[in-house]
Coordinates of C-alpha atoms in Angstrom, one line a residue:
M1294 CA -29.7 39.8 -38.0
N1295 CA -29.3 37.6 -34.9
A1296 CA -29.0 39.5 -31.6
R1297 CA -26.1 38.4 -29.5
P1298 CA -27.4 36.8 -26.3
R1299 CA -26.7 38.7 -23.2
L1300 CA -25.4 37.0 -20.1
S1301 CA -27.2 37.6 -16.9
L1302 CA -25.3 39.3 -14.0
G1303 CA -25.5 36.1 -11.9
L1304 CA -24.0 33.9 -14.7
W1305 CA -21.3 36.6 -15.4
L1306 CA -20.3 36.6 -11.8
E1307 CA -20.4 32.8 -11.5
R1308 CA -17.8 32.6 -14.3
R1309 CA -15.5 35.0 -12.2
P1310 CA -15.3 33.3 -8.7
H1311 CA -12.3 35.4 -7.7
M1312 CA -14.4 38.6 -8.0
L1313 CA -17.2 37.0 -6.0
L1314 CA -14.8 36.0 -3.2
A1315 CA -13.1 39.4 -3.1
A1316 CA -16.5 41.2 -2.9
H1317 CA -17.7 38.8 -0.1
L1318 CA -14.5 39.3 1.9
L1319 CA -14.9 43.1 1.5
L1320 CA -18.4 43.0 3.0
V1321 CA -17.3 40.7 5.8
H1322 CA -14.4 43.2 6.5
L1323 CA -16.9 46.1 6.8
L1324 CA -19.0 44.1 9.3
A1325 CA -16.0 42.8 11.3
F1326 CA -14.5 46.2 12.1
G1327 CA -17.5 47.5 13.9
G1328 CA -20.0 47.6 11.1
W1329 CA -22.2 44.9 12.7
K1330 CA -23.2 47.5 15.3
I1331 CA -24.8 49.8 12.6
L1332 CA -28.2 48.6 11.4
A1333 CA -27.7 50.1 7.9
V1334 CA -24.3 48.4 7.5
R1335 CA -25.7 45.1 8.9
L1336 CA -28.0 44.9 6.0
L1337 CA -24.9 44.3 3.8
W1338 CA -24.9 40.8 5.4
L1339 CA -27.7 39.9 3.1
V1340 CA -25.6 41.0 0.1
A1341 CA -22.6 39.0 1.5
L1342 CA -24.8 35.9 1.8
G1343 CA -26.0 36.3 -1.8
L1344 CA -22.5 36.6 -3.1
F1345 CA -21.5 33.5 -1.1
L1346 CA -24.5 31.5 -2.6
I1347 CA -23.3 32.3 -6.1
W1348 CA -19.7 31.4 -5.2
Q1349 CA -20.3 28.3 -3.1
P1350 CA -18.9 25.0 -4.5
F1351 CA -21.6 22.7 -3.2
V1352 CA -24.9 23.2 -5.1
A1353 CA -25.2 24.0 -8.9
G1354 CA -26.3 27.6 -9.5
E1355 CA -28.8 26.5 -12.1
R1356 CA -30.6 24.3 -9.7
R1357 CA -34.2 25.4 -8.9
I1358 CA -35.3 25.5 -5.3
S1359 CA -38.8 24.8 -4.1
P1360 CA -40.9 27.6 -2.5
R1361 CA -40.5 25.8 0.8
Q1362 CA -36.7 25.8 0.5
G1363 CA -36.7 29.4 -0.5
A1364 CA -38.8 30.5 2.4
L1365 CA -36.5 28.6 4.8
L1366 CA -33.4 30.2 3.2
V1367 CA -35.0 33.7 3.6
A1368 CA -35.9 33.0 7.2
I1369 CA -32.3 31.9 8.0
A1370 CA -30.9 35.0 6.3
L1371 CA -33.2 37.4 8.2
A1372 CA -32.4 35.6 11.5
T1373 CA -28.7 35.9 11.0
V1374 CA -29.2 39.6 10.3
L1375 CA -31.0 40.0 13.6
F1376 CA -28.5 38.0 15.6
L1377 CA -25.4 39.2 13.8
G1378 CA -22.5 39.7 16.2
P1379 CA -18.8 38.9 16.7
W1380 CA -19.4 35.3 17.7
L1381 CA -21.5 34.6 14.6
L1382 CA -18.9 36.4 12.4
L1383 CA -16.2 34.3 14.1
I1384 CA -18.0 31.0 13.3
W1385 CA -18.7 32.3 9.8
C1386 CA -15.0 33.2 9.2
G1387 CA -14.0 29.7 10.4
A1388 CA -16.4 28.0 8.1
L1389 CA -15.4 30.1 5.2
A1390 CA -11.7 29.4 5.9
A1391 CA -12.5 25.7 5.9
V1392 CA -14.2 26.0 2.5
I1393 CA -11.3 27.9 1.1
G1394 CA -8.8 25.5 2.6
G1395 CA -10.6 22.5 1.2
R1396 CA -10.7 24.2 -2.2
V1397 CA -6.9 25.1 -2.1
L1398 CA -6.0 21.4 -1.7
W1399 CA -8.2 20.4 -4.5
T1400 CA -7.2 22.9 -7.3
E1401 CA -4.5 22.0 -9.7
S1402 CA -3.7 25.5 -11.2
R1403 CA -0.7 27.1 -9.5
R1404 CA -2.1 30.7 -10.0
E1405 CA -5.5 29.7 -8.7
R1406 CA -3.9 28.1 -5.7
L1407 CA -2.0 31.2 -4.9
G1408 CA -5.2 33.2 -5.1
Y1409 CA -7.0 31.0 -2.7
L1410 CA -4.0 31.1 -0.3
L1411 CA -4.1 34.9 -0.4
A1412 CA -7.8 34.8 0.4
F1413 CA -7.2 32.3 3.2
G1414 CA -4.5 34.5 4.7
Y1415 CA -6.7 37.6 4.4
L1416 CA -9.5 35.8 6.2
V1417 CA -7.2 34.6 9.0
G1418 CA -6.0 38.2 9.5
L1419 CA -9.5 39.5 9.4
T1420 CA -10.5 37.0 12.1
V1421 CA -7.6 37.7 14.6
L1422 CA -7.4 41.5 13.9
G1423 CA -11.0 42.4 13.3
V1424 CA -13.5 39.9 14.6
V1425 CA -11.8 38.7 17.9
P1426 CA -11.2 42.2 19.3
E1427 CA -14.9 42.9 18.9
I1428 CA -15.8 40.1 21.3
S1429 CA -14.5 41.8 24.5
P1430 CA -13.0 45.1 25.4
A1431 CA -10.1 43.2 27.1
V1432 CA -8.9 42.1 23.7
V1433 CA -6.9 45.0 22.3
L1434 CA -4.3 45.2 19.6
D1435 CA -2.0 47.6 21.3
P1436 CA 0.6 48.4 20.3
L1437 CA -0.7 47.5 16.7
P1438 CA -2.9 50.2 15.1
R1439 CA -6.3 48.5 14.6
D1440 CA -7.7 51.5 12.7
V1441 CA -4.9 51.2 10.1
F1442 CA -5.8 47.6 9.5
A1443 CA -9.4 48.5 9.2
R1444 CA -8.7 51.1 6.5
F1445 CA -5.9 49.6 4.5
M1446 CA -6.4 45.8 4.6
P1447 CA -9.0 46.0 1.8
L1448 CA -6.3 47.2 -0.5
L1449 CA -5.0 43.7 -0.6
L1450 CA -8.3 42.4 -2.1
P1451 CA -7.6 43.6 -5.7
L1452 CA -4.7 41.3 -5.7
L1453 CA -7.2 38.4 -6.0
L1454 CA -8.0 39.7 -9.5
V1455 CA -4.4 39.0 -10.5
F1456 CA -5.0 35.3 -9.7
P1457 CA -8.2 34.4 -11.7
A1458 CA -9.9 31.1 -10.7
Q1459 CA -11.7 28.6 -12.8
P1460 CA -15.5 28.3 -12.5
L1461 CA -16.3 26.1 -9.6
Q1462 CA -17.5 22.6 -10.2
R1463 CA -20.6 22.1 -8.1
R1464 CA -19.9 18.7 -6.8
A1465 CA -18.8 18.3 -3.2
G1466 CA -16.5 15.4 -4.1
D1467 CA -14.6 17.5 -6.7
A1468 CA -14.7 21.1 -5.6
F1469 CA -14.4 20.6 -1.8
D1470 CA -12.5 18.2 0.4
L1471 CA -14.5 17.7 3.6
F1472 CA -11.7 16.1 5.6
Y1473 CA -9.2 18.9 5.0
G1474 CA -11.9 21.5 5.4
M1475 CA -12.7 20.2 8.9
L1476 CA -9.0 20.1 9.7
V1477 CA -8.6 23.7 8.7
F1478 CA -11.6 24.8 10.8
L1479 CA -10.3 22.9 13.8
V1480 CA -6.8 24.4 13.5
L1481 CA -8.2 27.9 13.2
A1482 CA -10.5 27.4 16.2
V1483 CA -7.6 26.1 18.3
F1484 CA -5.5 29.1 17.2
V1485 CA -8.2 31.7 18.1
L1486 CA -9.4 30.0 21.3
G1487 CA -5.9 29.2 22.4
A1488 CA -4.8 32.8 21.9
L1489 CA -7.7 34.0 24.1
A1490 CA -7.0 31.3 26.8
Y1491 CA -3.3 32.1 26.8
M1492 CA -4.0 35.8 27.2
L1493 CA -6.3 35.3 30.1
V1494 CA -4.3 32.6 31.9
G1495 CA -0.9 34.1 31.3
E1496 CA -2.2 37.7 31.8
I1497 CA -0.4 38.9 28.8
G1498 CA -1.4 41.1 25.9
Y1499 CA -3.4 39.9 23.0
V1500 CA -0.7 40.5 20.4
E1501 CA 1.9 38.6 22.5
S1502 CA -0.6 35.8 23.0
L1503 CA -1.2 35.6 19.2
F1504 CA 2.6 35.4 18.6
K1505 CA 3.2 32.7 21.2
T1506 CA 0.2 30.7 20.2
S1507 CA 1.2 30.8 16.6
L1508 CA 4.7 29.5 17.4
T1509 CA 3.2 26.7 19.6
L1510 CA 0.7 25.8 16.9
A1511 CA 3.3 25.8 14.2
A1512 CA 5.6 23.5 16.3
A1513 CA 2.6 21.2 16.9
L1514 CA 1.7 21.1 13.2
L1515 CA 5.3 20.4 12.3
V1516 CA 5.4 17.4 14.7
V1517 CA 2.0 16.1 13.3
A1518 CA 3.3 16.6 9.7
W1519 CA 6.4 14.5 10.5
A1520 CA 4.4 11.8 12.3
W1521 CA 1.9 11.7 9.5
N1522 CA 4.5 10.6 6.9
P1523 CA 7.8 10.0 8.7
R1524 CA 11.1 9.0 7.2
A1525 CA 12.3 6.8 10.1
G1526 CA 11.1 3.4 8.8
F1527 CA 7.5 3.2 10.2
S1528 CA 4.3 3.8 8.4
G1529 CA 3.1 6.8 10.5
I1530 CA -0.3 8.3 11.4
G1531 CA -1.4 8.7 7.8
S1532 CA -1.1 5.0 7.1
A1533 CA -3.1 4.2 10.2
V1534 CA -5.8 6.7 9.4
S1535 CA -6.0 5.4 5.8
R1536 CA -6.3 1.8 7.0
Y1537 CA -9.1 2.8 9.4
L1538 CA -11.0 4.7 6.8
L1539 CA -10.7 1.9 4.3
S1540 CA -11.6 -0.8 6.7
V1541 CA -15.1 0.7 7.5
G1542 CA -15.5 -1.7 10.4
M1543 CA -14.7 -4.8 8.3
P1544 CA -11.0 -5.2 7.2
L1545 CA -10.2 -6.8 3.9
E1546 CA -8.2 -9.5 5.7
Q1547 CA -11.4 -10.6 7.6
W1548 CA -13.4 -10.7 4.4
L1549 CA -10.7 -12.9 2.8
I1550 CA -10.9 -15.3 5.7
Q1551 CA -14.7 -15.5 5.3
L1552 CA -14.3 -16.1 1.6
S1553 CA -11.8 -18.9 2.2
E1554 CA -14.1 -20.5 4.8
E1555 CA -17.1 -20.4 2.4
S1556 CA -14.9 -21.7 -0.4
E1557 CA -13.9 -24.7 1.6
R1558 CA -17.5 -25.3 2.8
E1559 CA -19.3 -24.9 -0.6
A1560 CA -18.0 -26.5 -3.7
H1561 CA -20.9 -25.5 -6.0
P1562 CA -20.3 -21.9 -7.3
E1563 CA -23.9 -20.7 -7.0
R1564 CA -24.3 -21.9 -3.4
F1565 CA -20.9 -20.4 -2.6
L1566 CA -21.9 -16.9 -3.9
G1567 CA -25.2 -17.0 -2.0
A1568 CA -23.4 -17.9 1.3
V1569 CA -20.9 -15.1 0.8
M1570 CA -23.5 -12.5 0.1
H1571 CA -25.4 -13.5 3.2
R1572 CA -22.2 -12.8 5.2
L1573 CA -23.0 -9.1 4.6
R1574 CA -26.0 -9.4 6.9
G1575 CA -23.8 -8.6 9.9
M1576 CA -22.7 -5.3 8.5
P1577 CA -24.5 -2.3 10.3
W1578 CA -24.4 -0.2 7.1
V1579 CA -26.1 -2.9 4.9
T1580 CA -29.8 -3.2 4.6
G1581 CA -29.8 -5.8 1.9
A1582 CA -28.1 -7.3 -1.2
S1583 CA -28.9 -8.9 -4.5
W1584 CA -27.0 -11.1 -6.9
Q1585 CA -27.5 -12.8 -10.2
T1586 CA -25.4 -15.1 -12.3
V1587 CA -26.8 -17.8 -14.7
G1588 CA -30.0 -18.2 -12.8
P1589 CA -32.8 -15.9 -11.5
L1590 CA -32.1 -12.8 -9.4
E1591 CA -31.7 -13.6 -5.7
R1592 CA -31.8 -11.1 -2.8
F1593 CA -32.1 -10.6 0.9
G1594 CA -33.0 -7.7 3.2
E1595 CA -34.5 -4.4 2.2
E1596 CA -33.8 -2.6 -1.1
T1597 CA -33.1 1.2 -0.9
A1598 CA -32.2 3.9 -3.4
L1599 CA -28.7 4.0 -2.0
L1600 CA -26.8 1.1 -3.6
H1601 CA -23.5 0.1 -5.1
S1602 CA -23.4 -2.4 -8.0
L1603 CA -20.7 -4.4 -9.7
R1604 CA -20.9 -6.3 -13.0
L1605 CA -18.1 -8.6 -13.9
N1606 CA -18.1 -11.4 -16.5
G1607 CA -21.8 -12.2 -16.2
V1608 CA -21.9 -11.7 -12.4
A1609 CA -24.2 -8.8 -11.1
L1610 CA -23.8 -7.9 -7.4
S1611 CA -25.5 -5.1 -5.5
V1612 CA -25.4 -3.8 -1.9
F1613 CA -28.0 -1.5 -0.5
F1614 CA -26.9 1.0 2.2
R1615 CA -28.7 2.4 5.2
H1616 CA -27.1 5.8 4.8
P1617 CA -25.5 7.7 1.9
P1618 CA -22.1 6.1 1.4
S1619 CA -18.9 8.1 1.3
P1620 CA -16.3 7.6 -1.5
A1621 CA -14.1 5.6 0.9
M1622 CA -17.1 3.4 1.7
R1623 CA -17.9 2.8 -2.0
W1624 CA -14.2 2.0 -2.7
H1625 CA -14.3 -0.5 0.2
V1626 CA -17.5 -2.2 -1.0
E1627 CA -16.2 -2.3 -4.5
W1628 CA -13.3 -4.4 -3.4
L1629 CA -15.4 -6.6 -1.3
L1630 CA -17.7 -7.4 -4.2
R1631 CA -14.9 -7.7 -6.6
L1632 CA -13.1 -10.3 -4.4
A1633 CA -16.4 -12.2 -4.0
A1634 CA -17.0 -12.2 -7.8
E1635 CA -13.4 -13.3 -8.5
F1636 CA -13.7 -16.2 -6.0
Y1637 CA -17.0 -17.2 -7.7
L1638 CA -15.6 -17.1 -11.2
V1639 CA -12.7 -19.3 -10.1
K1640 CA -15.2 -21.8 -8.7
R1641 CA -17.3 -21.7 -11.8
Q1642 CA -14.3 -22.3 -14.0
T1643 CA -13.3 -25.2 -11.8
H1644 CA -16.8 -26.6 -12.0
D1645 CA -16.7 -26.2 -15.8
L1646 CA -13.4 -28.0 -16.0
Q1647 CA -14.7 -30.9 -13.9
R1648 CA -17.7 -31.2 -16.2
M1649 CA -15.4 -31.0 -19.3
G1650 CA -13.2 -33.7 -17.7
Y1651 CA -16.2 -35.9 -17.2
L1652 CA -17.4 -35.3 -20.8
Q1653 CA -13.9 -36.0 -22.1
A1654 CA -13.8 -39.3 -20.2
V1655 CA -17.1 -40.2 -21.7
Y1656 CA -15.9 -39.2 -25.1
E1657 CA -12.6 -41.1 -24.8
T1658 CA -14.3 -44.2 -23.5
G1659 CA -16.9 -44.1 -26.3
A1660 CA -14.2 -43.5 -28.9
R1661 CA -12.0 -46.3 -27.6
V1662 CA -14.9 -48.8 -27.4
T1663 CA -16.0 -47.8 -30.8
H1664 CA -12.6 -48.4 -32.2
D1665 CA -12.3 -51.7 -30.4
V1666 CA -15.6 -52.8 -31.8
K1667 CA -14.5 -51.7 -35.3
N1668 CA -11.3 -53.8 -34.9
L1669 CA -13.4 -56.8 -33.7
L1670 CA -15.7 -56.5 -36.7
Q1671 CA -12.7 -56.3 -39.1
S1672 CA -11.2 -59.4 -37.4
M1673 CA -14.5 -61.2 -37.9
Q1674 CA -14.7 -60.1 -41.6
L1675 CA -11.2 -61.4 -42.1
L1676 CA -12.1 -64.7 -40.4
C1677 CA -15.3 -65.0 -42.5
Y1678 CA -13.2 -64.3 -45.6
A1679 CA -10.7 -67.0 -44.6
A1680 CA -13.5 -69.5 -43.9
A1681 CA -15.1 -68.7 -47.3
Q1682 CA -12.0 -69.7 -49.2
P1683 CA -11.9 -73.2 -50.7
G1684 CA -9.8 -75.6 -48.6
D1685 CA -9.9 -78.4 -46.1
P1686 CA -13.0 -78.2 -43.8
A1687 CA -10.9 -79.5 -40.9
E1688 CA -8.5 -76.6 -41.2
V1689 CA -11.3 -74.1 -41.4
A1690 CA -12.9 -75.6 -38.3
A1691 CA -9.6 -75.5 -36.5
L1692 CA -9.1 -71.8 -37.5
L1693 CA -12.6 -70.9 -36.2
G1694 CA -12.0 -72.9 -33.0
R1695 CA -8.8 -70.9 -32.3
Q1696 CA -10.1 -67.4 -33.3
L1697 CA -13.7 -67.4 -32.0
P1698 CA -12.7 -67.7 -28.3
Q1699 CA -10.2 -64.9 -28.7
I1700 CA -12.8 -62.7 -30.3
T1701 CA -15.2 -63.5 -27.5
E1702 CA -12.6 -62.6 -24.9
R1703 CA -11.8 -59.3 -26.6
L1704 CA -15.5 -58.5 -26.8
K1705 CA -15.8 -59.2 -23.1
V1706 CA -12.9 -56.8 -22.4
T1707 CA -14.5 -54.2 -24.5
L1708 CA -17.8 -54.4 -22.6
E1709 CA -15.9 -54.1 -19.4
K1710 CA -14.4 -50.8 -20.6
L1711 CA -17.8 -49.5 -21.4
Q1712 CA -19.1 -50.3 -17.9
S1713 CA -15.9 -49.1 -16.0
P1714 CA -14.4 -46.3 -18.2
R1715 CA -11.8 -45.4 -15.6
T1716 CA -10.6 -49.0 -15.1
E1717 CA -8.1 -50.4 -17.5
R1718 CA -7.9 -54.2 -17.5
V1719 CA -4.3 -55.5 -17.7
D1720 CA -4.0 -59.2 -18.5
Q1721 CA -0.4 -60.4 -18.6
L1722 CA 0.2 -63.4 -20.7
P1723 CA 3.3 -65.1 -22.1
A1724 CA 4.7 -63.2 -25.0
A1725 CA 5.3 -66.5 -26.9
D1726 CA 1.6 -67.4 -26.7
W1727 CA 0.5 -64.0 -27.8
W1728 CA 3.0 -64.0 -30.7
Q1729 CA 1.8 -67.4 -31.9
A1730 CA -1.9 -66.3 -31.7
V1731 CA -1.5 -63.2 -33.7
R1732 CA 0.5 -65.0 -36.4
E1733 CA -2.3 -67.6 -36.7
R1734 CA -4.9 -64.8 -36.7
Y1735 CA -3.3 -63.0 -39.7
A1736 CA -1.9 -66.1 -41.4
H1737 CA -4.0 -65.4 -44.4
L1738 CA -2.4 -62.0 -45.0
A1739 CA 0.9 -61.4 -46.8
I1740 CA 2.8 -60.3 -43.8
A1741 CA 6.6 -61.0 -43.2
W1742 CA 6.9 -62.1 -39.5
Q1743 CA 10.3 -61.6 -37.9
G1744 CA 11.8 -62.3 -34.5
E1745 CA 10.7 -64.3 -31.5
P1746 CA 10.0 -63.2 -28.0
A1747 CA 12.3 -64.2 -25.2
A1748 CA 11.4 -67.1 -23.0
G1749 CA 9.4 -66.2 -19.9
L1750 CA 8.5 -62.7 -21.1
M1751 CA 5.1 -61.5 -20.1
V1752 CA 3.2 -58.8 -22.0
P1753 CA -0.2 -57.0 -21.7
G1754 CA -2.3 -58.9 -24.3
A1755 CA -5.1 -56.4 -24.6
L1756 CA -2.7 -53.5 -25.2
F1757 CA -0.7 -55.4 -27.7
D1758 CA -3.8 -56.6 -29.6
S1759 CA -5.3 -53.1 -29.7
V1760 CA -2.1 -51.5 -31.0
L1761 CA -1.3 -54.2 -33.5
E1762 CA -4.8 -54.2 -34.9
N1763 CA -4.7 -50.4 -35.3
L1764 CA -1.4 -50.5 -37.1
L1765 CA -2.3 -53.4 -39.3
Q1766 CA -5.6 -51.8 -40.3
N1767 CA -3.9 -48.6 -41.2
V1768 CA -1.3 -50.4 -43.3
L1769 CA -3.9 -52.5 -45.0
A1770 CA -5.9 -49.3 -45.9
K1771 CA -2.6 -47.8 -47.2
G1772 CA -2.0 -51.0 -49.3
Q1773 CA -5.4 -50.4 -51.1
R1774 CA -4.1 -47.0 -52.2
S1775 CA -0.6 -48.3 -53.0
P1776 CA -0.8 -51.8 -54.5
G1777 CA 2.1 -54.2 -54.0
L1778 CA 2.8 -52.8 -50.5
R1779 CA 5.0 -55.1 -48.4
I1780 CA 4.2 -55.4 -44.7
G1781 CA 6.5 -56.6 -41.9
V1782 CA 5.8 -57.3 -38.3
G1783 CA 8.7 -58.0 -36.0
F1784 CA 9.0 -58.8 -32.3
V1785 CA 11.9 -56.7 -30.9
D1786 CA 13.0 -57.0 -27.3
A1787 CA 9.9 -56.5 -25.1
G1788 CA 7.7 -54.9 -27.9
F1789 CA 7.0 -55.2 -31.6
A1790 CA 7.3 -53.1 -34.7
V1791 CA 5.1 -52.8 -37.8
S1792 CA 6.6 -51.5 -41.0
D1793 CA 5.8 -51.1 -44.7
D1794 CA 7.8 -50.0 -47.8
G1795 CA 5.3 -47.4 -49.0
P1796 CA 5.6 -43.6 -49.2
C1797 CA 6.5 -41.7 -46.0
I1798 CA 3.9 -39.8 -43.9
P1799 CA 3.9 -36.1 -44.5
G1800 CA 5.8 -34.2 -41.8
E1801 CA 2.9 -32.2 -40.4
L1802 CA 0.7 -35.2 -40.2
A1803 CA 3.6 -37.3 -38.7
N1804 CA 4.1 -34.8 -35.8
A1805 CA 0.4 -34.8 -34.9
L1806 CA -0.4 -38.5 -35.6
L1807 CA 0.1 -39.8 -32.1
A1808 CA -0.4 -36.6 -30.2
E1809 CA -4.0 -35.7 -31.3
P1810 CA -6.8 -36.9 -33.5
V1811 CA -6.1 -36.2 -37.2
A1812 CA -8.1 -36.1 -40.4
S1813 CA -8.5 -39.6 -41.9
E1814 CA -9.9 -41.0 -45.1
D1815 CA -10.8 -44.3 -43.4
G1816 CA -12.3 -43.3 -40.1
L1817 CA -12.3 -40.7 -37.3
G1818 CA -8.5 -40.5 -37.1
I1819 CA -8.4 -41.3 -33.4
G1820 CA -7.2 -44.9 -33.5
L1821 CA -3.5 -44.3 -33.1
F1822 CA -4.1 -41.4 -30.8
H1823 CA -6.0 -43.6 -28.3
A1824 CA -3.6 -46.5 -28.8
A1825 CA -0.7 -44.1 -27.8
R1826 CA -2.7 -42.9 -24.8
Q1827 CA -3.5 -46.5 -23.8
A1828 CA 0.2 -47.5 -24.1
E1829 CA 1.3 -44.5 -22.1
G1830 CA -1.1 -45.5 -19.3
L1831 CA 0.4 -49.0 -19.1
G1832 CA 4.0 -47.9 -19.1
Y1833 CA 4.6 -48.3 -22.9
R1834 CA 5.4 -45.9 -25.7
L1835 CA 4.1 -46.0 -29.2
A1836 CA 6.3 -44.0 -31.6
L1837 CA 7.0 -43.5 -35.2
A1838 CA 10.5 -45.0 -35.2
E1839 CA 11.3 -44.4 -38.9
N1840 CA 9.6 -42.3 -41.6
R1841 CA 11.0 -42.2 -45.1
D1842 CA 10.0 -43.3 -48.6
G1843 CA 10.5 -47.1 -48.6
C1844 CA 10.4 -47.6 -44.9
V1845 CA 7.7 -46.4 -42.5
R1846 CA 8.0 -48.1 -39.1
F1847 CA 5.9 -47.9 -35.9
R1848 CA 7.3 -49.4 -32.7
L1849 CA 5.7 -50.3 -29.4
A1850 CA 8.2 -50.7 -26.5
P1851 CA 8.4 -50.1 -22.8
A1852 CA 8.7 -46.4 -21.9
T1853 CA 12.0 -47.0 -20.1
E1854 CA 13.8 -48.0 -23.3

């Protein structure tokens, strides 16, 4: 039979913080109303300190302390017992009120908040009715009966048990708000010291001084509350304080200016990030920084155990602090590093796009030159085929004399493209001469030639040659799959058209044929794509003018038509 584990008294009390707080307030009450003068009662201060250590929201109760820390804690407790008096109790009540005030603003439970507000009110009453009158005989509560408060105020403490609190989380950032705690301490100090000063300067009673000081302080807090978050159209003190806390000596606007300056100065992403991180050298709270992207880890300054790191899309940034950073400081540094990382990523993407653009230019140039060489080789094959046919040697020699110079000139243009990929050579020649040359070049093929160019019309010969050869090679390849295919080439206005009477091009392929490389049985499928791009660059448009069974027609014409 397993024995049920028993909870220790400390753990049992730790799970009931409302009981700890009520017991602590009861002991402070006994000491405040004259008990500090009695040595036996003064020893209860040690018990009060023990209850507070169990209740406090700063350090986890299960944490072990070293012998040195324990000895120091015992020494401080014994010293406070020896020097316990009204002023020490007054400071303690103010500090405890600050802790409770910071806890009230943090808690989310309505019942728990009411319990802490009750404890806060009890502590304020204990301070002004019990502790302050012990400071000097001149401070008296007449006509209020101080003995009645001393005897019956503890009857309010059981009400804390009606508002049970959740076990405290032992993290200062969660269980206690330092800013609001300090604000509560200062307000309570102003209230007590103001009441004493008002009593002495105005030569009035302590109770009247408390009343007038409370009204004055309430009016001042009302004005501050209105100025903190006004409704009159301006931001108020709260916005100014928030901007100050978030700036931490270096506004985000200034950091954005520095990022813009480095972005204009450094085009390379790695050098830009290094320059930006070195900008942090001027910050007094920074001892060093480190960053790593695609290369080795880089750093400057001194590394400490206090750091804040950011990892974003392969970018690792770290900043090392001289002192422990506050949450506002970490939030601020997080945004500084995130902005630097985003600027770097944009620069890296730009750099990658430039490299891809360069590779694309190389690819397009290589593909275009390859296709031109392929067309040249096919033209030479056709020329060799025509020369091998039986016939008059004089006619063959004349054919070779006309075609070889043209092939040589086209080969020269192709080599120029390879040497200057960004430069497109535009040779304007009479349309009639070009039309006559291509008819002679393909005279041995069964092609129906139609139309004549207008007199005086000039056309870009290299473009027309490239497009016509691509279209004819595709039609000839189609004729091998569809015997008896009839081919027609016609000069229309300022352009030409190539047609055949074979089956139509499927719709999906027809839509992508001139817009992107497509799958091809006879090559890479990029001939018409590059021909269309080349035509577009010279002010022409290559389009599939008609696509149906019995008539497939491509047309090259000026883009303005």
